[in-house]
Tab-separated table of C-alpha atoms in Angstrom:
chain	number	residue	atom	x	y	z
A	78	MET	CA	94.098	85.095	83.315
A	79	LYS	CA	91.845	85.791	80.388
A	80	THR	CA	89.604	88.818	80.121
A	81	ASP	CA	86.483	86.682	80.635
A	82	SER	CA	87.793	85.340	83.932
A	83	LEU	CA	88.594	88.894	85.028
A	84	LYS	CA	84.973	89.935	84.474
A	85	ASP	CA	83.754	86.883	86.363
A	86	GLU	CA	85.737	87.978	89.412
A	87	GLY	CA	84.560	91.603	89.187
A	88	LEU	CA	87.988	92.907	88.130
A	89	GLN	CA	88.769	95.331	85.345
A	90	ARG	CA	91.892	96.393	83.522
A	91	THR	CA	93.097	99.944	84.054
A	92	ALA	CA	94.409	102.400	81.514
A	93	SER	CA	97.535	104.397	82.224
A	94	ASN	CA	99.088	107.423	80.599
A	95	GLY	CA	102.680	107.754	79.408
A	96	ASN	CA	103.952	108.713	82.871
A	97	GLY	CA	102.770	105.467	84.412
A	98	GLU	CA	99.934	107.138	86.321
A	99	VAL	CA	96.826	104.993	86.559
A	100	GLU	CA	93.876	106.883	85.098
A	101	ASN	CA	90.899	104.677	85.902
A	102	THR	CA	91.123	102.935	89.251
A	103	THR	CA	88.681	101.505	91.716
A	104	THR	CA	90.322	103.466	94.549
A	105	GLU	CA	88.512	106.627	93.459
A	106	ASP	CA	85.238	104.960	94.393
A	107	ALA	CA	86.618	104.197	97.865
A	108	GLY	CA	87.066	107.911	98.653
A	109	LEU	CA	90.860	107.858	98.579
A	110	GLN	CA	92.842	110.876	97.428
A	111	ARG	CA	96.418	111.237	96.292
A	112	GLY	CA	97.881	113.704	98.752
A	113	LEU	CA	101.564	113.083	98.058
A	114	ALA	CA	103.416	114.430	95.047
A	115	GLY	CA	105.971	112.455	93.066
A	116	ARG	CA	108.880	114.129	94.841
A	117	HIS	CA	107.420	113.116	98.216
A	118	LEU	CA	107.130	109.490	97.141
A	119	MET	CA	110.618	109.442	95.646
A	120	MET	CA	112.297	110.852	98.753
A	121	LEU	CA	110.122	108.704	101.026
A	122	ALA	CA	111.448	105.621	99.218
A	123	ILE	CA	115.060	106.832	99.307
A	124	GLY	CA	114.798	107.843	102.968
A	125	GLY	CA	113.246	104.493	103.825
A	126	VAL	CA	116.102	102.659	102.145
A	127	ILE	CA	118.765	104.663	103.972
A	128	GLY	CA	117.280	104.265	107.461
A	129	PRO	CA	119.083	104.635	110.784
A	130	GLY	CA	120.863	101.299	110.438
A	131	TYR	CA	122.907	102.751	107.608
A	132	PHE	CA	124.533	105.279	109.915
A	133	VAL	CA	124.609	103.315	113.179
A	134	GLY	CA	124.775	99.627	112.266
A	135	MET	CA	127.006	99.737	109.194
A	136	GLY	CA	130.211	99.575	111.239
A	137	THR	CA	129.380	96.178	112.731
A	138	GLY	CA	128.686	94.622	109.339
A	139	LEU	CA	131.782	96.227	107.870
A	140	SER	CA	134.049	94.951	110.655
A	141	THR	CA	132.533	91.444	110.517
A	142	ALA	CA	132.263	90.831	106.764
A	143	GLY	CA	134.731	93.352	105.374
A	144	PRO	CA	134.083	95.646	102.410
A	145	ALA	CA	133.724	92.863	99.811
A	146	GLY	CA	131.417	90.801	102.021
A	147	LEU	CA	129.292	93.831	102.787
A	148	LEU	CA	128.941	94.706	99.095
A	149	LEU	CA	128.096	91.078	98.297
A	150	CYS	CA	125.389	91.034	100.972
A	151	PHE	CA	123.977	94.337	99.712
A	152	ALA	CA	123.924	92.934	96.160
A	153	ILE	CA	122.127	89.722	97.188
A	154	VAL	CA	119.527	91.518	99.301
A	155	GLY	CA	119.108	94.176	96.597
A	156	ILE	CA	118.367	91.542	93.946
A	157	LEU	CA	115.824	89.848	96.220
A	158	LEU	CA	114.141	93.165	97.048
A	159	TRP	CA	114.068	94.132	93.387
A	160	ALA	CA	112.278	90.866	92.530
A	161	VAL	CA	109.727	91.350	95.322
A	162	MET	CA	109.030	94.967	94.355
A	163	GLN	CA	108.695	94.047	90.667
A	164	SER	CA	106.138	91.396	91.629
A	165	LEU	CA	104.191	93.818	93.821
A	166	GLY	CA	104.309	96.428	91.068
A	167	GLU	CA	102.927	93.935	88.559
A	168	LEU	CA	100.126	92.975	90.946
A	169	GLY	CA	99.351	96.628	91.668
A	170	ALA	CA	99.166	97.478	87.973
A	171	PHE	CA	97.098	94.405	87.116
A	172	ILE	CA	94.685	94.543	90.062
A	173	PRO	CA	94.673	98.012	91.672
A	174	MET	CA	92.951	98.074	95.040
A	175	SER	CA	92.811	100.298	98.084
A	176	GLY	CA	94.740	98.182	100.528
A	177	SER	CA	98.093	96.792	101.461
A	178	PHE	CA	99.987	93.961	99.817
A	179	THR	CA	98.430	91.644	102.389
A	180	HIS	CA	95.183	91.844	100.389
A	181	TYR	CA	96.944	90.162	97.476
A	182	THR	CA	98.059	87.385	99.819
A	183	SER	CA	94.491	86.923	101.032
A	184	MET	CA	93.173	86.981	97.472
A	185	PHE	CA	95.613	84.569	95.842
A	186	LEU	CA	96.763	82.305	98.691
A	187	ASP	CA	94.665	82.199	101.847
A	188	PRO	CA	92.834	84.755	104.015
A	189	ALA	CA	94.486	83.337	107.147
A	190	LEU	CA	97.935	83.822	105.611
A	191	GLY	CA	97.025	87.404	104.658
A	192	PHE	CA	95.860	88.046	108.228
A	193	ALA	CA	99.079	86.590	109.675
A	194	LEU	CA	101.183	88.555	107.191
A	195	GLY	CA	99.417	91.778	108.177
A	196	TRP	CA	100.190	91.245	111.869
A	197	ASN	CA	103.758	90.230	111.047
A	198	TYR	CA	104.170	93.444	109.042
A	199	TRP	CA	102.727	95.496	111.911
A	200	LEU	CA	105.116	93.869	114.426
A	201	LEU	CA	108.035	94.480	112.060
A	202	TRP	CA	107.300	98.210	111.848
A	203	ALA	CA	106.622	98.457	115.577
A	204	GLY	CA	110.117	97.065	116.161
A	205	ILE	CA	111.660	99.333	113.526
A	206	ILE	CA	110.103	102.432	115.116
A	207	ILE	CA	111.549	101.403	118.491
A	208	ALA	CA	114.975	100.828	116.932
A	209	GLU	CA	114.881	104.166	115.082
A	210	TYR	CA	114.027	106.170	118.190
A	211	ASN	CA	116.626	104.266	120.206
A	212	ASN	CA	119.308	104.919	117.570
A	213	LEU	CA	118.323	108.586	117.477
A	214	GLY	CA	118.732	108.829	121.243
A	215	LEU	CA	122.013	106.904	121.058
A	216	VAL	CA	123.487	109.261	118.465
A	217	LEU	CA	122.333	112.428	120.254
A	218	THR	CA	123.646	111.286	123.669
A	219	TYR	CA	127.052	110.472	122.186
A	220	TRP	CA	128.036	114.015	123.055
A	221	GLU	CA	127.704	115.340	126.589
A	222	THR	CA	124.169	116.696	126.844
A	223	PRO	CA	121.994	117.400	129.871
A	224	ILE	CA	119.091	115.571	128.198
A	225	PRO	CA	119.070	111.783	128.735
A	226	ARG	CA	118.415	109.301	125.932
A	227	TRP	CA	114.769	108.806	126.885
A	228	GLY	CA	114.328	112.596	126.787
A	229	TRP	CA	115.524	112.789	123.182
A	230	ILE	CA	113.267	109.871	122.300
A	231	MET	CA	110.235	111.636	123.798
A	232	ILE	CA	111.093	114.966	122.126
A	233	PHE	CA	111.376	113.484	118.644
A	234	TRP	CA	108.410	111.187	119.205
A	235	GLY	CA	106.313	114.282	119.924
A	236	ILE	CA	107.650	116.095	116.850
A	237	PHE	CA	106.980	113.173	114.499
A	238	LEU	CA	103.570	112.564	116.065
A	239	ALA	CA	102.673	116.216	115.439
A	240	PHE	CA	103.662	115.885	111.761
A	241	THR	CA	101.513	112.771	111.509
A	242	PHE	CA	98.470	114.530	112.981
A	243	LEU	CA	98.882	117.613	110.757
A	244	GLY	CA	97.875	115.653	107.660
A	245	ILE	CA	99.406	114.036	104.648
A	246	GLN	CA	100.844	117.243	103.139
A	247	SER	CA	102.786	118.118	106.294
A	248	PHE	CA	103.906	114.519	106.700
A	249	GLY	CA	105.053	114.393	103.064
A	250	GLU	CA	106.991	117.653	103.356
A	251	ALA	CA	108.646	116.559	106.619
A	252	GLU	CA	109.633	113.193	105.148
A	253	PHE	CA	110.920	114.900	101.999
A	254	TRP	CA	113.235	117.248	103.886
A	255	LEU	CA	114.400	114.617	106.383
A	256	ALA	CA	115.234	112.216	103.548
A	257	LEU	CA	117.037	115.016	101.714
A	258	ILE	CA	119.140	115.623	104.843
A	259	LYS	CA	120.055	111.912	104.852
A	260	VAL	CA	121.085	112.032	101.188
A	261	ILE	CA	123.164	115.186	101.730
A	262	ALA	CA	124.813	113.591	104.783
A	263	ILE	CA	125.760	110.487	102.788
A	264	LEU	CA	127.184	112.621	99.977
A	265	ALA	CA	129.118	114.706	102.514
A	266	PHE	CA	130.535	111.548	104.144
A	267	PHE	CA	131.493	110.203	100.739
A	268	LEU	CA	133.242	113.418	99.719
A	269	TYR	CA	135.007	113.548	103.079
A	270	LEU	CA	136.281	109.981	102.633
A	271	VAL	CA	137.443	110.633	99.077
A	272	TYR	CA	139.245	113.893	99.798
A	273	ALA	CA	140.445	113.287	103.375
């Protein structure tokens, strides 16, 4: 797109400093604030990549595909995800807006497709939340405990709901420390496997 066509559509280029932070965005006009620090965002991304499937579901993939097959699958999916995230990053830097990636779909393809993509994304995360709580209950009831699986699910649902209602700072701190625990656990498992 040329600069003239950008002005015709009401879009403007944004300036950024050396750290990659956008200095002049339209999101400031929308009343949005940046409540998460860089460390929160970094650990949120790392914790989101690790997920509960890494600890619970890895054994099935490893026994089915073997170590080489599992690494090959991780490499293929990683390349695809890298391409998607690069594209979203380019769109976000070129046209910053206060909204999800579904707004780009509505803008460049079709509003109906953006609407369908938004609901698909919501259903995906609704299913992931259910799977995460179920895996949490499954892991905690592996040992003999007087609390049933649904009890653990309700306990942690209440804890995470409280962090969500406390605001973005509390949510960011909780996600930071929980993701750090995941990273430390993976490093501990790795060291145990190397030295055991």
